[in-house]
Tab-separated table of C-alpha atoms and ligand atoms in Angstrom:
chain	number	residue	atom	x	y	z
A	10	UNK	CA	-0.237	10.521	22.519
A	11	UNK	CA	-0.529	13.128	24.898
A	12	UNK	CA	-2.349	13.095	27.899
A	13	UNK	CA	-2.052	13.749	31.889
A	14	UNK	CA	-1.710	11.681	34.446
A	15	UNK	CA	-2.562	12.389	37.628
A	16	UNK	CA	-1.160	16.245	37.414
A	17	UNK	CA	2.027	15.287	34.782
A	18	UNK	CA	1.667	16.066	31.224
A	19	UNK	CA	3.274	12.824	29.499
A	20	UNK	CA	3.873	11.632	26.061
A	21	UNK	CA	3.301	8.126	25.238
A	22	UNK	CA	3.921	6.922	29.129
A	23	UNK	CA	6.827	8.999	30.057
A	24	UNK	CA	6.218	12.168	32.285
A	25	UNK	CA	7.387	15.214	30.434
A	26	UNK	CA	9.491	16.672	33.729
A	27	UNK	CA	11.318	13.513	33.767
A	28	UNK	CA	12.673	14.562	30.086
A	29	UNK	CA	13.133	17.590	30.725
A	30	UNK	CA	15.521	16.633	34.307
A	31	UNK	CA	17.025	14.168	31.621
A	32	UNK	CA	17.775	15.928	28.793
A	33	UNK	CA	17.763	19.350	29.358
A	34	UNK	CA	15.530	22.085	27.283
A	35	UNK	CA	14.685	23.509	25.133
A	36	UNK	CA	14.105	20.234	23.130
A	37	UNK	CA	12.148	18.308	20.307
A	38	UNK	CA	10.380	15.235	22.104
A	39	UNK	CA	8.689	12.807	19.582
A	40	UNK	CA	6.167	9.947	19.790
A	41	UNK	CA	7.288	6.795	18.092
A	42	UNK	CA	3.983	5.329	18.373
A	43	UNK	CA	1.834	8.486	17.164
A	44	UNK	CA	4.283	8.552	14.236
A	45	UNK	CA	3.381	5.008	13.079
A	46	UNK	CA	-0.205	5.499	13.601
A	47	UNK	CA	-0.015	8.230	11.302
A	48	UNK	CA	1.959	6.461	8.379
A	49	UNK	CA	-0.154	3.396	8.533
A	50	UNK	CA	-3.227	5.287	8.125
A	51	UNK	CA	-1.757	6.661	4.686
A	52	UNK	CA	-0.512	2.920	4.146
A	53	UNK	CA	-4.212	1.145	4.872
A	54	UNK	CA	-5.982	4.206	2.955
A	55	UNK	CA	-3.946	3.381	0.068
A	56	UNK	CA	-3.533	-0.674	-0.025
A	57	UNK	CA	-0.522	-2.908	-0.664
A	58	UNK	CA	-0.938	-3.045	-4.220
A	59	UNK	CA	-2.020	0.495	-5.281
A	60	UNK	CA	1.359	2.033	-4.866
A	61	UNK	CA	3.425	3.970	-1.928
A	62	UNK	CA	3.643	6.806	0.485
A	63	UNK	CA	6.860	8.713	0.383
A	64	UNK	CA	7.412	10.817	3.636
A	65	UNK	CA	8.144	14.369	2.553
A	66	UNK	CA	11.354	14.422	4.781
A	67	UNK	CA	12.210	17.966	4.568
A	68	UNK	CA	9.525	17.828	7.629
A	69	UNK	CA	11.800	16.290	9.781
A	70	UNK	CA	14.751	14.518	8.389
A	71	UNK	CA	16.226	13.337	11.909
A	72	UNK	CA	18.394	10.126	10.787
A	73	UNK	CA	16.194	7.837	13.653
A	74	UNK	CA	12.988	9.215	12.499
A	75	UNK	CA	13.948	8.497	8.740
A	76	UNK	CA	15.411	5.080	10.046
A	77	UNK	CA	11.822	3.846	11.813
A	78	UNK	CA	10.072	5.201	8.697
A	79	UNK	CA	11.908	3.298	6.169
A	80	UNK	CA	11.744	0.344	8.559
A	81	UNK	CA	7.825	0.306	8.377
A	82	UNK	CA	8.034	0.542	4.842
A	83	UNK	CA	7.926	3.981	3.585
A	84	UNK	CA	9.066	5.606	0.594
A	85	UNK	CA	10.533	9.179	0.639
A	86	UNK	CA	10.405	12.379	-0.690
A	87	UNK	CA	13.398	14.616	-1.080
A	88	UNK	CA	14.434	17.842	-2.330
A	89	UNK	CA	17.996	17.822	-2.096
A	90	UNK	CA	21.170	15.612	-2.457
A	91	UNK	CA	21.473	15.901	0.948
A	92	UNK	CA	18.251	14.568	1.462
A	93	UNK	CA	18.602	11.954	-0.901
A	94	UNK	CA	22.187	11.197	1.341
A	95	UNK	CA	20.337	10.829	4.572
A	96	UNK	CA	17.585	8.418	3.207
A	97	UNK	CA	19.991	5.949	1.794
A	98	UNK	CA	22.017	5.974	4.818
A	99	UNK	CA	18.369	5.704	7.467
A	100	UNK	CA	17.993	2.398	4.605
A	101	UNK	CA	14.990	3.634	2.329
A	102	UNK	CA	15.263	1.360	-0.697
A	103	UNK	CA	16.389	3.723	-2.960
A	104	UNK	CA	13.435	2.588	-5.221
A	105	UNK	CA	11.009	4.177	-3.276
A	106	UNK	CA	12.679	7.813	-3.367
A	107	UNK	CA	11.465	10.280	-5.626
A	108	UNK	CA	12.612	13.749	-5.764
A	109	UNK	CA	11.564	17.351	-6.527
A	110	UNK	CA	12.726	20.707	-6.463
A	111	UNK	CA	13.185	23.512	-8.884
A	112	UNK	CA	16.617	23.777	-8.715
A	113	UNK	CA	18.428	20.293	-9.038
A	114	UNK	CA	22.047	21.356	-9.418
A	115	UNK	CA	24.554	18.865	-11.959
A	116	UNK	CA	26.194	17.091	-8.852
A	117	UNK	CA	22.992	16.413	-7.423
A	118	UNK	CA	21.230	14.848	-10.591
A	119	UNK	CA	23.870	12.859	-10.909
A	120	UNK	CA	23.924	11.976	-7.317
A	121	UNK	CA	20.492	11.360	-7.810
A	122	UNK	CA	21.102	8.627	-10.773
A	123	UNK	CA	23.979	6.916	-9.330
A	124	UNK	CA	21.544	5.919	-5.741
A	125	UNK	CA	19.345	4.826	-8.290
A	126	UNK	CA	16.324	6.623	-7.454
A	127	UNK	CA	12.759	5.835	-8.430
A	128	UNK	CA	12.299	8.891	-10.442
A	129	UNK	CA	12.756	12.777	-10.778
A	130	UNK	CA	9.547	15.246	-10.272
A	131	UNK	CA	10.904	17.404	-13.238
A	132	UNK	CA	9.757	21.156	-12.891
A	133	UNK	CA	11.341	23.016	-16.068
A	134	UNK	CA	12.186	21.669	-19.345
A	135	UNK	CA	15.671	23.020	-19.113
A	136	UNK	CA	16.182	21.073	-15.778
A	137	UNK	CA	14.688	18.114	-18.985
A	138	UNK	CA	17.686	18.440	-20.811
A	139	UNK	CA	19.888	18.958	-17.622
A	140	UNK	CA	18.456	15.502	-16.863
A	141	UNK	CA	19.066	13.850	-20.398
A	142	UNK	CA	22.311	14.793	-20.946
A	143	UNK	CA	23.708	13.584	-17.415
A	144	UNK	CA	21.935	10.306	-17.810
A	145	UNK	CA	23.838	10.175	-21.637
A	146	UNK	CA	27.648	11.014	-20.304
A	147	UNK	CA	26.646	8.255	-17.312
A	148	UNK	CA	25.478	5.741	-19.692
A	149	UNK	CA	21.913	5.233	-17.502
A	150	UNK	CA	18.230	6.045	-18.462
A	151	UNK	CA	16.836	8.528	-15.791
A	152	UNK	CA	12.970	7.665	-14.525
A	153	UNK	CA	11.249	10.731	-14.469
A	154	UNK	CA	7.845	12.281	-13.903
A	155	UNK	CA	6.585	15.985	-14.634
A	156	UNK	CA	5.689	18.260	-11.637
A	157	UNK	CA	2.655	20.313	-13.382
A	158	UNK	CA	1.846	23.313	-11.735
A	159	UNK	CA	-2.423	22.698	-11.859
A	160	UNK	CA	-3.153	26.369	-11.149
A	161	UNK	CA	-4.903	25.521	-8.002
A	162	UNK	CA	-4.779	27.721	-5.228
A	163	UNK	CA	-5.456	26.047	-2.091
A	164	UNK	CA	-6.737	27.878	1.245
A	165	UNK	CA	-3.707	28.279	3.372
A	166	UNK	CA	-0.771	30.497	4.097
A	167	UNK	CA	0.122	32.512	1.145
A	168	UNK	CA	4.030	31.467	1.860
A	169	UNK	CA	3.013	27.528	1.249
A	170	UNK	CA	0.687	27.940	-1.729
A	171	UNK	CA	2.319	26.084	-4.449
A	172	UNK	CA	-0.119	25.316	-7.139
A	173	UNK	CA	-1.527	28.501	-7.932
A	174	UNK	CA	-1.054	30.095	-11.031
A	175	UNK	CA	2.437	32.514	-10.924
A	176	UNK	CA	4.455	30.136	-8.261
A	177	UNK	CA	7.735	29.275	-9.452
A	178	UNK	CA	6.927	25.482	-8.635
A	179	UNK	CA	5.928	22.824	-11.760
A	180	UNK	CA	5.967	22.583	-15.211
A	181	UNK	CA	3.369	26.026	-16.339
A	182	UNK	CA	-0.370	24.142	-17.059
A	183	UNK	CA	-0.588	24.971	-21.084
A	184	UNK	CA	3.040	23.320	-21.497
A	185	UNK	CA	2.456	20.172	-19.584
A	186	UNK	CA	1.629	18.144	-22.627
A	187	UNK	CA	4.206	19.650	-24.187
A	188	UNK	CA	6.739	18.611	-22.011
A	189	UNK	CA	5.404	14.984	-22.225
A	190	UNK	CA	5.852	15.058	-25.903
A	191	UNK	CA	9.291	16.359	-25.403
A	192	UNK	CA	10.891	13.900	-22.940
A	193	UNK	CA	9.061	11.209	-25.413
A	194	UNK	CA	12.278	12.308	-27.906
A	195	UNK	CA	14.902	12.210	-25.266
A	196	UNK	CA	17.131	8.890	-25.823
A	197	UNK	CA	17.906	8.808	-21.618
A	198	UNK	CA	14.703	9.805	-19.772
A	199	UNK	CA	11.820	7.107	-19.204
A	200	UNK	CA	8.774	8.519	-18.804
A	201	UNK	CA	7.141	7.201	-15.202
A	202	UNK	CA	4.399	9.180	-14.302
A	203	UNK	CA	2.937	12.906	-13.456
A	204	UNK	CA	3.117	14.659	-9.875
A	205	UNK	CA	1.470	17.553	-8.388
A	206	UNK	CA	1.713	19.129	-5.183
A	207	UNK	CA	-0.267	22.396	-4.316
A	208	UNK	CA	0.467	23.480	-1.116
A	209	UNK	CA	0.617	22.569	2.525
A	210	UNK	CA	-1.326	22.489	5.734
A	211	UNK	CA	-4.978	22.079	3.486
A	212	UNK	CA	-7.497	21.118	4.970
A	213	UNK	CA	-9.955	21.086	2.483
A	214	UNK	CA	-10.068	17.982	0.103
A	215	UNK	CA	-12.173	20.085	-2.819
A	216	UNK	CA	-8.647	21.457	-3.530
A	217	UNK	CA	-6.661	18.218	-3.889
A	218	UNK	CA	-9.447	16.780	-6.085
A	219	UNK	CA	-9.749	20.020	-8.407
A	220	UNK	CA	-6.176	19.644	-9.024
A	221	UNK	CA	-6.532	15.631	-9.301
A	222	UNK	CA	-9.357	16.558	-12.367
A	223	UNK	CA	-6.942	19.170	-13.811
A	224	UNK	CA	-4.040	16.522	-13.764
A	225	UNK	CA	-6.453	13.745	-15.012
A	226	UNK	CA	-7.029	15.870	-18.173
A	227	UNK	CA	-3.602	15.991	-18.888
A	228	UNK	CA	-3.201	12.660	-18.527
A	229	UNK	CA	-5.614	11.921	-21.218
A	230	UNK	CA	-3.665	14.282	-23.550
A	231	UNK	CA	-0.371	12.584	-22.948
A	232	UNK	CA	-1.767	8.823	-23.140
A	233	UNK	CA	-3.489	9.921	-26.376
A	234	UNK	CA	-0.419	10.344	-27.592
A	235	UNK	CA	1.045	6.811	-26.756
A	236	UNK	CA	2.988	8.084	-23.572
A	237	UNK	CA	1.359	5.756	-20.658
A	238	UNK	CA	1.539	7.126	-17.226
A	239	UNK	CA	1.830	4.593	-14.625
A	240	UNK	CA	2.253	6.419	-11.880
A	241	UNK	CA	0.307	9.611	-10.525
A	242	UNK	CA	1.844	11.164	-7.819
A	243	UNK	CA	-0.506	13.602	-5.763
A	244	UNK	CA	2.297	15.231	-3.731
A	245	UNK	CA	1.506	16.152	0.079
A	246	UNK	CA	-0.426	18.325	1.806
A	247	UNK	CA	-2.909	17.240	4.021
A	248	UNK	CA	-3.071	20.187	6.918
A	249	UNK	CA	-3.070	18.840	10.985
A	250	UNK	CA	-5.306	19.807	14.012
A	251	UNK	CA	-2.976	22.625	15.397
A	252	UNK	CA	-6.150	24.617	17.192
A	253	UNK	CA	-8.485	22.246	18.559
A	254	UNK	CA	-12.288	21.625	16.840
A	255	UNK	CA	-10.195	22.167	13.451
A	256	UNK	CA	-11.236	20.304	10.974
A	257	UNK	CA	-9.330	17.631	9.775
A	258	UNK	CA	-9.670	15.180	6.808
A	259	UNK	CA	-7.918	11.692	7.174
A	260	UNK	CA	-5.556	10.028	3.759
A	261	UNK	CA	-8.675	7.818	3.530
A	262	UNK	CA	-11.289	10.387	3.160
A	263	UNK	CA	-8.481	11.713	0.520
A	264	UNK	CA	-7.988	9.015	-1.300
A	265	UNK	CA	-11.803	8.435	-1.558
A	266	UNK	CA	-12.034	11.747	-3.211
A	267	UNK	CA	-8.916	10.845	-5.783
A	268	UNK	CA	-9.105	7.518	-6.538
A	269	UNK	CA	-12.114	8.058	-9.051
A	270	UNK	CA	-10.950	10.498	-10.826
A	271	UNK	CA	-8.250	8.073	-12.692
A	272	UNK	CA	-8.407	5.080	-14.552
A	273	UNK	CA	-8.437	2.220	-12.200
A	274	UNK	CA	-5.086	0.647	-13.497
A	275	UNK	CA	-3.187	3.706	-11.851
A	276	UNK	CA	-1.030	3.621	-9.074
A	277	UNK	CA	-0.281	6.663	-6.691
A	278	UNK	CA	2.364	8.174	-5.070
A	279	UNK	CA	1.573	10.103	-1.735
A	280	UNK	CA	3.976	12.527	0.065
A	281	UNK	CA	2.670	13.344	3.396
A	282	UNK	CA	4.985	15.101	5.787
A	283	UNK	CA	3.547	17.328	8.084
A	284	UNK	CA	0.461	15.036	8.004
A	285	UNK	CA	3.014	12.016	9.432
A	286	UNK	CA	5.311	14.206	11.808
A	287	UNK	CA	3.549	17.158	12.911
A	288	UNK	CA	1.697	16.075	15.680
A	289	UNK	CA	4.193	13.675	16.783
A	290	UNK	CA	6.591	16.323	17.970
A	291	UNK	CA	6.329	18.775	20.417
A	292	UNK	CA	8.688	21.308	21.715
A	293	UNK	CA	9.739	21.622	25.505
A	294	UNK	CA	10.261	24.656	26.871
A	295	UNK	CA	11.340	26.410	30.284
A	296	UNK	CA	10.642	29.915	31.348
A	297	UNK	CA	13.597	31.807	32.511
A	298	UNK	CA	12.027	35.024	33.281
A	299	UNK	CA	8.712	36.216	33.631
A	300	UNK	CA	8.086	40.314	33.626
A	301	UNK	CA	5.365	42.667	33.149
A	302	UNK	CA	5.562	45.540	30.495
A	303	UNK	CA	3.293	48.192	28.692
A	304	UNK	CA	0.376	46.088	31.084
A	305	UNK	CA	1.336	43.274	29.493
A	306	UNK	CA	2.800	40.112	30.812
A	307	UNK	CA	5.812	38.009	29.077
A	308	UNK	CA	7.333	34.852	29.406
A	309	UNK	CA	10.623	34.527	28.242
A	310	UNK	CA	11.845	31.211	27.296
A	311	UNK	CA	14.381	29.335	26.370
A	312	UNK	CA	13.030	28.434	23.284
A	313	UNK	CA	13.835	31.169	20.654
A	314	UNK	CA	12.745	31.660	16.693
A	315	UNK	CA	15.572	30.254	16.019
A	316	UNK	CA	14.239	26.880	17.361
A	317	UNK	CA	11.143	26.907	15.867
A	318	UNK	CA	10.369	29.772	13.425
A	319	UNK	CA	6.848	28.828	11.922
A	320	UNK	CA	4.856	31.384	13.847
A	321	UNK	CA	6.886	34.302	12.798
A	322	UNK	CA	7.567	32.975	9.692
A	323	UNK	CA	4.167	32.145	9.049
A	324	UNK	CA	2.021	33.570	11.761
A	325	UNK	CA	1.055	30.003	12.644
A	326	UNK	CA	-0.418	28.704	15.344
A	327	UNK	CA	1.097	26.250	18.158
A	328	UNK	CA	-0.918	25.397	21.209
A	329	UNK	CA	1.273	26.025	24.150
A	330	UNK	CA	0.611	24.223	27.707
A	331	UNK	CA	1.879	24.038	31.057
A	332	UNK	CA	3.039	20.565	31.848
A	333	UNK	CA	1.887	20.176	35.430
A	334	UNK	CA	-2.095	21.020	35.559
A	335	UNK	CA	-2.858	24.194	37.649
A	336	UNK	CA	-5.479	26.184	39.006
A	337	UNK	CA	-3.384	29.118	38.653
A	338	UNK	CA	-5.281	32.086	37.374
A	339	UNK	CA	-4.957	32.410	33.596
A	340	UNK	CA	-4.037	36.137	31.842
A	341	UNK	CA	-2.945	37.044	28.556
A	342	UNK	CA	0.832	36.397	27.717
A	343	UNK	CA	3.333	35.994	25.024
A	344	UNK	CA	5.204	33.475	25.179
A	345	UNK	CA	8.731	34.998	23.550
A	346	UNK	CA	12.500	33.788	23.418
A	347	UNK	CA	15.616	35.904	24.230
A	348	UNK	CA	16.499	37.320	20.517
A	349	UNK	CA	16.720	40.415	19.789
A	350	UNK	CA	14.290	40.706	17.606
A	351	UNK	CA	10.548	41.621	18.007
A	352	UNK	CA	9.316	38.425	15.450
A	353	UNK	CA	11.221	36.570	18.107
A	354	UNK	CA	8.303	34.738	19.652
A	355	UNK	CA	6.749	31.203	20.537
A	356	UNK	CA	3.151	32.863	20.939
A	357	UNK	CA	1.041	35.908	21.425
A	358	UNK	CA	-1.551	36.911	23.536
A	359	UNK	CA	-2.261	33.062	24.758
A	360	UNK	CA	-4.129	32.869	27.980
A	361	UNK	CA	-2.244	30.902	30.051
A	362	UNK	CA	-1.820	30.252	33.888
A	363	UNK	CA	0.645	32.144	35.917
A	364	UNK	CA	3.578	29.800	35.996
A	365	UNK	CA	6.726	29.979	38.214
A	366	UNK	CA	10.268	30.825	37.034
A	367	UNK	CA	11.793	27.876	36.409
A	368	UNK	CA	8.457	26.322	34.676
A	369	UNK	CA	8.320	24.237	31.605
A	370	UNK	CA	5.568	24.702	28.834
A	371	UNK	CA	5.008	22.362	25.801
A	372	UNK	CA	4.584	23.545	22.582
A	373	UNK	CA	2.854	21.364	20.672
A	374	UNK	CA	2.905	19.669	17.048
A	375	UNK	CA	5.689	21.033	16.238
A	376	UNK	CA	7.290	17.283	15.092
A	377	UNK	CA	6.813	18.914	10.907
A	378	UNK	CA	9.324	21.926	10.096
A	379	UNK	CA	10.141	22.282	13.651
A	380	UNK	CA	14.175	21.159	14.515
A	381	UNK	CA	13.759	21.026	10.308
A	382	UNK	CA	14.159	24.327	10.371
A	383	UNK	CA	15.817	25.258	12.921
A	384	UNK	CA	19.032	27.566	12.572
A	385	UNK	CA	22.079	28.896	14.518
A	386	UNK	CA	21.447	32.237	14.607
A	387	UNK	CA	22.856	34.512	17.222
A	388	UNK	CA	25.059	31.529	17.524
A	389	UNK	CA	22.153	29.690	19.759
A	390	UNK	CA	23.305	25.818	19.610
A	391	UNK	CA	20.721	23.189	17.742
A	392	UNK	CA	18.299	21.757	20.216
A	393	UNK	CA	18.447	17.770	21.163
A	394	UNK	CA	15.468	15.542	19.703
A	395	UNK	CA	14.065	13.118	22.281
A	396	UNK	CA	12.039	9.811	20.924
A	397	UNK	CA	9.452	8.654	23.218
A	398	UNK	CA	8.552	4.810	22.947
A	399	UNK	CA	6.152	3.231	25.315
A	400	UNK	CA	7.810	4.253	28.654
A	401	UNK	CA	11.795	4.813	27.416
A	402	UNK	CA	12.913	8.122	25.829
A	403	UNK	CA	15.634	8.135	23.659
A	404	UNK	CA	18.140	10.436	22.491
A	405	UNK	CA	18.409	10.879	19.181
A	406	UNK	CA	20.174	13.723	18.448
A	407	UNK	CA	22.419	15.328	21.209
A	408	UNK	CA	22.290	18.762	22.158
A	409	UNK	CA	25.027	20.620	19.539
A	410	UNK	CA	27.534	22.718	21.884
A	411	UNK	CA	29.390	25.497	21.147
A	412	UNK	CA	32.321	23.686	19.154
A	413	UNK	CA	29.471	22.862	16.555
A	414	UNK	CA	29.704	26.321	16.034
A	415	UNK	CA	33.000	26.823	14.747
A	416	UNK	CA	32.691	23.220	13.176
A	417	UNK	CA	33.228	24.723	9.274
A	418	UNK	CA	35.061	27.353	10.082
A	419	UNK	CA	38.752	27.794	8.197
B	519	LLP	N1	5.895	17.161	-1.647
B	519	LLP	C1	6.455	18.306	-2.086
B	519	LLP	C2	6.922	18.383	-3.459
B	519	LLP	C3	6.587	19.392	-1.212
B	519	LLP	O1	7.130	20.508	-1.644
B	519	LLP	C4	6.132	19.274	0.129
B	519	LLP	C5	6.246	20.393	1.063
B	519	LLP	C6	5.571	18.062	0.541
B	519	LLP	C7	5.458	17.025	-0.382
B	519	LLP	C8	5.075	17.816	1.948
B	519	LLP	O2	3.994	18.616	2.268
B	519	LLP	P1	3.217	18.407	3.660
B	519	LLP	O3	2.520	17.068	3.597
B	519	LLP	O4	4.226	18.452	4.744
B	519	LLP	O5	2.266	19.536	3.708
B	519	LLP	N2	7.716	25.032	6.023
B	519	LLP	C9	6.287	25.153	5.818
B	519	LLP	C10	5.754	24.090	4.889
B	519	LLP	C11	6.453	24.028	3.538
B	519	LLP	C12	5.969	22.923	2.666
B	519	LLP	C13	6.907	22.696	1.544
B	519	LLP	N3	6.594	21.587	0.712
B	519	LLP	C14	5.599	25.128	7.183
B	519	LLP	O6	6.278	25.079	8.215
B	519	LLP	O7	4.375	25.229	7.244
């Protein structure tokens, strides 16, 4: 939902200078309509009666982002008690939340049972008995699922590689049966389904279906054995266009691939996240001081890795553009914030045009892990988030200021 008109950069119809006189920068700008596009692709790939899509909100767990998703009918994903916490309160029927994680603490499982949640993605058989034994003192059955870890090993960055063989993440291949066979004796678990989730930003489907044939195998050990799994849950992963000509596959070009490899009675669980928020959300940026140094030419921005730290995290990738179109002559420039740090940067060697002091640059799909994971440090205040619909932008979070700082503090 990007586009220029006339010589403005704007997002959905609203000029991206006006936001930034409004609100200030840095800040997270989102489209509300690119944002629905993107869930009801997952919800018309899928079909009404072949399950749901849970939004992996650890992407972006904004409370008016969450609230517009559960209002269009999505499930969620969460990782946390915390996450669980914001869901219920942005109204996701708490039937449609399903959570993961490899380290569940006591409060949160039980947290977790009393909102009544759709079921646990369980990723250790200790975390099994955790489970069981908290459901028995609380007097509840707990729905759960295995995670299995299909020793898959998709093409990505190593950091979000979760299937492969060694991760911490699932229930270890050879035991998955196993575990089936175990919960089958617990008096307080009911057994739901099977997840899997292998990584993030793929973009190659062959992956997703290996593990979907490595999962379906298992599934014909465990129904052999009179366990029937109703649900198969292929986590979420789907990768975005961050450099343009990337190739992208759409949920139905997925689900084309998956759907075959099960038994026709299944239903599926989906968790997209960065597939539903990332290019939604762009950061907006102004340049506070340009210099040249070592022959090479900086702009320094208000925008630090503490705002967005995927591309020293990660070495990824976010296009960055001037929002007024120039002629300007283009060189090579990073694009860098004012920590002091040298992985403190936006984006390196990017040929851009020369661009006053005072400019503002965009960096784009940044709407997945972006304010997500955004910190504090060197006491740098959270960044607003913007929501763009048709011609109004909306606040949606305010700009934190320096009391938010010592908020906690005793
Ligand atoms: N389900 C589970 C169990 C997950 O662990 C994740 C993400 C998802 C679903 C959603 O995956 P997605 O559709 O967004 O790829 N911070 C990293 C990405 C970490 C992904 C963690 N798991 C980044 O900025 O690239």
């Amino acid at each position: 939902m990007l586009h220029f008109k006339k010589n403005d950069l704007c997002i959905e119809q609203v000029k991206l200078s006006d936001i930034a006189k409004q609100y200030g920068t840095s800040a997270y700008i989102y489209s509300k309509n690119q944002i629905i596009k993107n869930f009801e692709a997952y919800r018309k790939a899928l079909g009404s009666k072949r399950g749901f899509i849970c939004f992996a909100c650890k992407t972006n767990s904004n409370g008016a982002i969450l609230k517009l998703l559960a209002g269009i009918g999505a499930g969620a994903d969460t990782t946390s008690g915390g996450e669980i916490y914001r869901c219920l309160k942005a109204g996701f029927n708490p039937s449609k939340i399903v959570y993961a994680g490899v380290g569940k603490t006591s409060e949160e499982i039980e947290y977790a049972l009393k909102s009544k949640i759709f079921m646990f993605n369980i990723e250790s058989f200790e975390e099994l008995d955790a489970i069981d034994n908290i459901a028995d003192k609380m007097k509840v059955k707990a729905k759960i699922s295995f995670r299995i870890n299909p020793y898959v090993n998709p093409d990505t960055h190593s950091y979000i590689v979760t299937g492969k063989k060694g991760t911490k993440f699932g229930i270890p291949y050879e035991d998955a049966v196993k575990a089936y066979l175990t919960a089958k004796k617990k008096k307080n678990v009911a057994i739901v389904g099977i997840h899997s989730h292998i990584g993030s930003q793929i973009l190659n489907i062959a992956s997703f279906k290996l593990a979907a044939q490595k999962i379906k195998k298992i599934v014909d050990a465990v129904e052999k054995n009179g366990i029937k799994l109703e649900y198969i849950n292929c986590g979420g992963g789907l990768g975005i266009e961050y450099e343009e000509g990337q190739k992208v596959p759409d949920p139905s070009q997925l689900m084309l691939e998956l759907f075959p490899v099960f038994d026709k009675d299944k239903k599926f669980i989906f968790e997209p996240g960065r597939s539903i928020i990332g290019n939604a959300g762009h950061m907006l940026i102004k340049i506070l001081y340009r210099k040249i140094s070592g022959g090479k030419s900086f702009l320094i921005t208000d925008a630090g890795m503490n705002d967005l730290i995927r591309p020293t995290l990660y070495e990824a990738y976010h296009e960055i553009m001037p929002i007024k179109k120039t002629n300007a002559k283009k060189v090579k420039t990073d694009v860098v914030g004012p920590i002091c740090e040298s992985g403190d940067f936006i984006g390196k060697d990017r040929m851009l045009p020369i661009i006053e002091q005072g400019g503002y640059l965009l960096v784009t799909c940044t709407g997945a892990y972006g304010a997500a994971m955004s910190s504090e440090y060197n006491s740098r205040t959270l960044l607003p988030e913007v929501l763009v619909d048709g011609d109004k932008a909306v606040l949606i979070r305010k700009r934190a200021s320096y009391k938010n700082l010592l908020l906690n503090e005793i």
